[in-house]
PDB file of C-alpha atoms in Angstrom:
ATOM      1  CA  MET A   1       1.930  -0.216  24.323  1.00  0.00           C
ATOM      2  CA  THR A   2       2.670  -3.606  25.360  1.00  0.00           C
ATOM      3  CA  GLU A   3       5.764  -5.411  23.860  1.00  0.00           C
ATOM      4  CA  ALA A   4       3.534  -7.650  21.853  1.00  0.00           C
ATOM      5  CA  ALA A   5       1.631  -4.670  20.412  1.00  0.00           C
ATOM      6  CA  ASP A   6       5.065  -2.984  19.717  1.00  0.00           C
ATOM      7  CA  ILE A   7       6.303  -5.757  17.961  1.00  0.00           C
ATOM      8  CA  ALA A   8       3.210  -6.121  15.800  1.00  0.00           C
ATOM      9  CA  PHE A   9       2.977  -2.435  14.969  1.00  0.00           C
ATOM     10  CA  THR A  10       6.812  -2.275  14.310  1.00  0.00           C
ATOM     11  CA  GLY A  11       6.351  -5.371  12.002  1.00  0.00           C
ATOM     12  CA  ALA A  12       3.743  -3.498  10.177  1.00  0.00           C
ATOM     13  CA  GLN A  13       5.849  -0.253   9.852  1.00  0.00           C
ATOM     14  CA  GLU A  14       8.649  -2.468   8.434  1.00  0.00           C
ATOM     15  CA  GLY A  15       6.161  -4.114   6.006  1.00  0.00           C
ATOM     16  CA  LEU A  16       5.055  -0.554   5.035  1.00  0.00           C
ATOM     17  CA  ARG A  17       8.789   0.501   4.400  1.00  0.00           C
ATOM     18  CA  ALA A  18       9.355  -2.628   2.397  1.00  0.00           C
ATOM     19  CA  ILE A  19       6.494  -2.052   0.143  1.00  0.00           C
ATOM     20  CA  ALA A  20       7.569   1.583  -0.316  1.00  0.00           C
ATOM     21  CA  ALA A  21      11.118   0.548  -1.070  1.00  0.00           C
ATOM     22  CA  GLN A  22       9.848  -1.782  -3.814  1.00  0.00           C
ATOM     23  CA  THR A  23       7.558   0.618  -5.357  1.00  0.00           C
ATOM     24  CA  GLN A  24      10.492   3.215  -5.387  1.00  0.00           C
ATOM     25  CA  TRP A  25      12.669   0.666  -7.089  1.00  0.00           C
ATOM     26  CA  ILE A  26       9.942  -0.064  -9.771  1.00  0.00           C
ATOM     27  CA  ASN A  27       9.476   3.649 -10.467  1.00  0.00           C
ATOM     28  CA  GLN A  28      13.303   4.029 -10.822  1.00  0.00           C
ATOM     29  CA  GLN A  29      13.678   0.969 -13.147  1.00  0.00           C
ATOM     30  CA  VAL A  30      10.646   2.508 -15.145  1.00  0.00           C
ATOM     31  CA  GLY A  31      12.071   6.009 -15.341  1.00  0.00           C
ATOM     32  CA  ALA A  32      15.458   4.723 -16.283  1.00  0.00           C
ATOM     33  CA  GLY A  33      13.882   2.465 -19.058  1.00  0.00           C
ATOM     34  CA  LYS A  34      15.086  -0.594 -17.529  1.00  0.00           C
ATOM     35  CA  LEU A  35      11.522  -2.035 -16.772  1.00  0.00           C
ATOM     36  CA  THR A  36       8.842  -2.489 -19.072  1.00  0.00           C
ATOM     37  CA  LEU A  37       6.017  -4.828 -18.484  1.00  0.00           C
ATOM     38  CA  ASP A  38       3.738  -6.404 -20.735  1.00  0.00           C
ATOM     39  CA  PRO A  39       0.456  -4.416 -20.433  1.00  0.00           C
ATOM     40  CA  GLU A  40      -1.558  -7.616 -19.382  1.00  0.00           C
ATOM     41  CA  ALA A  41       0.862  -8.649 -16.687  1.00  0.00           C
ATOM     42  CA  ALA A  42       1.110  -5.101 -15.525  1.00  0.00           C
ATOM     43  CA  GLU A  43      -2.539  -4.662 -15.186  1.00  0.00           C
ATOM     44  CA  LYS A  44      -2.874  -7.849 -13.216  1.00  0.00           C
ATOM     45  CA  ALA A  45      -0.226  -6.667 -10.812  1.00  0.00           C
ATOM     46  CA  ALA A  46      -1.914  -3.251 -10.555  1.00  0.00           C
ATOM     47  CA  LYS A  47      -5.190  -5.038 -10.069  1.00  0.00           C
ATOM     48  CA  ARG A  48      -3.725  -7.302  -7.253  1.00  0.00           C
ATOM     49  CA  CYS A  49      -2.204  -4.004  -5.555  1.00  0.00           C
ATOM     50  CA  GLU A  50      -5.839  -2.564  -5.647  1.00  0.00           C
ATOM     51  CA  ASP A  51      -7.529  -5.660  -4.348  1.00  0.00           C
ATOM     52  CA  GLU A  52      -5.054  -5.653  -1.484  1.00  0.00           C
ATOM     53  CA  SER A  53      -5.826  -1.987  -0.777  1.00  0.00           C
ATOM     54  CA  ASN A  54      -9.345  -2.711  -1.015  1.00  0.00           C
ATOM     55  CA  GLY A  55      -9.034  -5.636   1.650  1.00  0.00           C
ATOM     56  CA  LEU A  56      -7.470  -3.129   4.137  1.00  0.00           C
ATOM     57  CA  ARG A  57     -10.885  -1.319   4.271  1.00  0.00           C
ATOM     58  CA  THR A  58     -12.103  -4.450   6.188  1.00  0.00           C
ATOM     59  CA  LEU A  59      -8.942  -4.164   8.418  1.00  0.00           C
ATOM     60  CA  PHE A  60      -9.631  -0.395   8.868  1.00  0.00           C
ATOM     61  CA  ASP A  61     -13.392  -1.149   9.991  1.00  0.00           C
ATOM     62  CA  GLU A  62     -11.894  -3.685  12.422  1.00  0.00           C
ATOM     63  CA  ALA A  63      -9.417  -1.251  13.944  1.00  0.00           C
ATOM     64  CA  ARG A  64     -12.280   0.992  14.696  1.00  0.00           C
ATOM     65  CA  ALA A  65     -13.363  -1.365  17.122  1.00  0.00           C
ATOM     66  CA  ILE A  66     -10.547  -0.954  19.259  1.00  0.00           C
ATOM     67  CA  ALA A  67     -10.857   2.716  19.124  1.00  0.00           C
ATOM     68  CA  ARG A  68     -14.308   2.549  20.787  1.00  0.00           C
ATOM     69  CA  VAL A  69     -13.787  -0.326  23.360  1.00  0.00           C
ATOM     70  CA  GLU A  70     -16.715  -0.190  25.857  1.00  0.00           C
ATOM     71  CA  GLY A  71     -17.792  -2.343  28.870  1.00  0.00           C
ATOM     72  CA  LEU A  72     -14.564  -1.853  30.833  1.00  0.00           C
ATOM     73  CA  GLY A  73     -16.385   0.000  33.505  1.00  0.00           C
ATOM     74  CA  ASN A  74     -15.993   3.472  35.132  1.00  0.00           C
ATOM     75  CA  TYR A  75     -12.896   2.032  37.309  1.00  0.00           C
ATOM     76  CA  PRO A  76      -9.719   3.986  36.606  1.00  0.00           C
ATOM     77  CA  ASP A  77      -8.032   0.467  35.360  1.00  0.00           C
ATOM     78  CA  GLY A  78     -10.952   0.160  32.828  1.00  0.00           C
ATOM     79  CA  GLN A  79     -10.646   3.615  31.578  1.00  0.00           C
ATOM     80  CA  GLN A  80      -6.882   3.427  31.286  1.00  0.00           C
ATOM     81  CA  LEU A  81      -7.138   0.431  29.295  1.00  0.00           C
ATOM     82  CA  ALA A  82      -9.797   1.854  27.026  1.00  0.00           C
ATOM     83  CA  LYS A  83      -7.709   4.720  26.469  1.00  0.00           C
ATOM     84  CA  ARG A  84      -4.749   2.495  25.407  1.00  0.00           C
ATOM     85  CA  PHE A  85      -6.864   0.824  22.770  1.00  0.00           C
ATOM     86  CA  GLU A  86      -7.921   4.129  21.522  1.00  0.00           C
ATOM     87  CA  ASP A  87      -4.367   5.398  21.356  1.00  0.00           C
ATOM     88  CA  LYS A  88      -3.257   2.424  19.547  1.00  0.00           C
ATOM     89  CA  ALA A  89      -5.766   3.186  16.998  1.00  0.00           C
ATOM     90  CA  ASN A  90      -5.469   6.699  16.647  1.00  0.00           C
ATOM     91  CA  ASP A  91      -1.808   7.419  17.206  1.00  0.00           C
ATOM     92  CA  PRO A  92      -1.012   9.741  14.097  1.00  0.00           C
ATOM     93  CA  GLN A  93       2.450   8.242  13.252  1.00  0.00           C
ATOM     94  CA  ALA A  94       1.976   4.425  14.347  1.00  0.00           C
ATOM     95  CA  GLY A  95      -1.669   3.889  15.041  1.00  0.00           C
ATOM     96  CA  ALA A  96      -3.739   1.264  13.277  1.00  0.00           C
ATOM     97  CA  PHE A  97      -5.562   3.976  11.359  1.00  0.00           C
ATOM     98  CA  ALA A  98      -2.490   5.740  10.111  1.00  0.00           C
ATOM     99  CA  LEU A  99      -0.657   2.561   9.047  1.00  0.00           C
ATOM    100  CA  ILE A 100      -3.515   1.246   7.265  1.00  0.00           C
ATOM    101  CA  ARG A 101      -4.100   4.386   5.220  1.00  0.00           C
ATOM    102  CA  GLN A 102      -0.367   4.508   4.586  1.00  0.00           C
ATOM    103  CA  MET A 103      -0.446   1.003   3.219  1.00  0.00           C
ATOM    104  CA  GLN A 104      -3.358   1.760   1.000  1.00  0.00           C
ATOM    105  CA  ALA A 105      -1.599   4.914  -0.456  1.00  0.00           C
ATOM    106  CA  GLU A 106       1.684   2.863  -0.949  1.00  0.00           C
ATOM    107  CA  LEU A 107      -0.363   0.029  -2.914  1.00  0.00           C
ATOM    108  CA  LYS A 108      -1.867   2.665  -4.886  1.00  0.00           C
ATOM    109  CA  LYS A 109       1.411   4.123  -5.842  1.00  0.00           C
ATOM    110  CA  GLN A 110       2.533   0.626  -6.635  1.00  0.00           C
ATOM    111  CA  ALA A 111      -0.341  -0.071  -8.904  1.00  0.00           C
ATOM    112  CA  ASP A 112       0.513   3.247 -10.722  1.00  0.00           C
ATOM    113  CA  ALA A 113       4.029   2.200 -11.181  1.00  0.00           C
ATOM    114  CA  PHE A 114       2.940  -1.037 -12.803  1.00  0.00           C
ATOM    115  CA  ARG A 115       0.731   0.772 -15.254  1.00  0.00           C
ATOM    116  CA  ALA A 116       3.505   3.123 -15.921  1.00  0.00           C
ATOM    117  CA  ALA A 117       5.666   0.262 -16.862  1.00  0.00           C
ATOM    118  CA  ALA A 118       2.996  -1.074 -19.276  1.00  0.00           C
ATOM    119  CA  ARG A 119       2.794   2.525 -20.784  1.00  0.00           C
ATOM    120  CA  ASP A 120       6.788   2.342 -21.451  1.00  0.00           C
ATOM    121  CA  TYR A 121       6.186  -1.248 -22.734  1.00  0.00           C
ATOM    122  CA  ARG A 122       3.583   0.241 -25.234  1.00  0.00           C
ATOM    123  CA  ALA A 123       5.689   3.111 -26.280  1.00  0.00           C
ATOM    124  CA  THR A 124       8.666   1.077 -26.968  1.00  0.00           C
ATOM    125  CA  ASP A 125       6.536  -1.500 -28.929  1.00  0.00           C
ATOM    126  CA  GLU A 126       5.046   1.443 -31.016  1.00  0.00           C
ATOM    127  CA  GLN A 127       8.515   3.042 -31.525  1.00  0.00           C
ATOM    128  CA  ASN A 128       9.970  -0.485 -32.654  1.00  0.00           C
ATOM    129  CA  ALA A 129       6.891  -0.865 -35.194  1.00  0.00           C
ATOM    130  CA  ASP A 130       7.385   2.525 -36.452  1.00  0.00           C
ATOM    131  CA  ASP A 131      11.083   1.809 -37.000  1.00  0.00           C
ATOM    132  CA  LEU A 132      10.341  -1.331 -38.457  1.00  0.00           C
ATOM    133  CA  ARG A 133       7.767   0.281 -40.940  1.00  0.00           C
ATOM    134  CA  ARG A 134      10.294   3.129 -41.698  1.00  0.00           C
ATOM    135  CA  GLY A 135      13.114   0.511 -42.588  1.00  0.00           C
ATOM    136  CA  MET A 136      10.572  -1.308 -44.828  1.00  0.00           C
ATOM    137  CA  GLN A 137       9.939   1.767 -46.968  1.00  0.00           C
TER     138      GLN A 137
END
């Protein structure tokens, strides 16, 4: 890869790691009972994650274009260049397709984490209501 491509893909990988760390933090906080979210706010956050994930479908389609570069001729230089584009799209660890799919999966996990926080909120709210009702009897 060229230096510019390396930087771009490295940046994407770092962004993916940051999203994964954020998702992990949310799940840890929910699991420890330290994070509950109003169900409406949690649903908005989850929907935002899903919208971003859906937006990545367009990016995935655009990445397909770099995997099928045509018109560079039958000369070795043209074929090598086409192969480099194909490799950038298809590399299983750091290619465009892999990064996009990983980001989509991470955004789904994050949406699930927000919804889990909303479930905890509801459970806490119901428990508090039950406790209050028992105290009034």
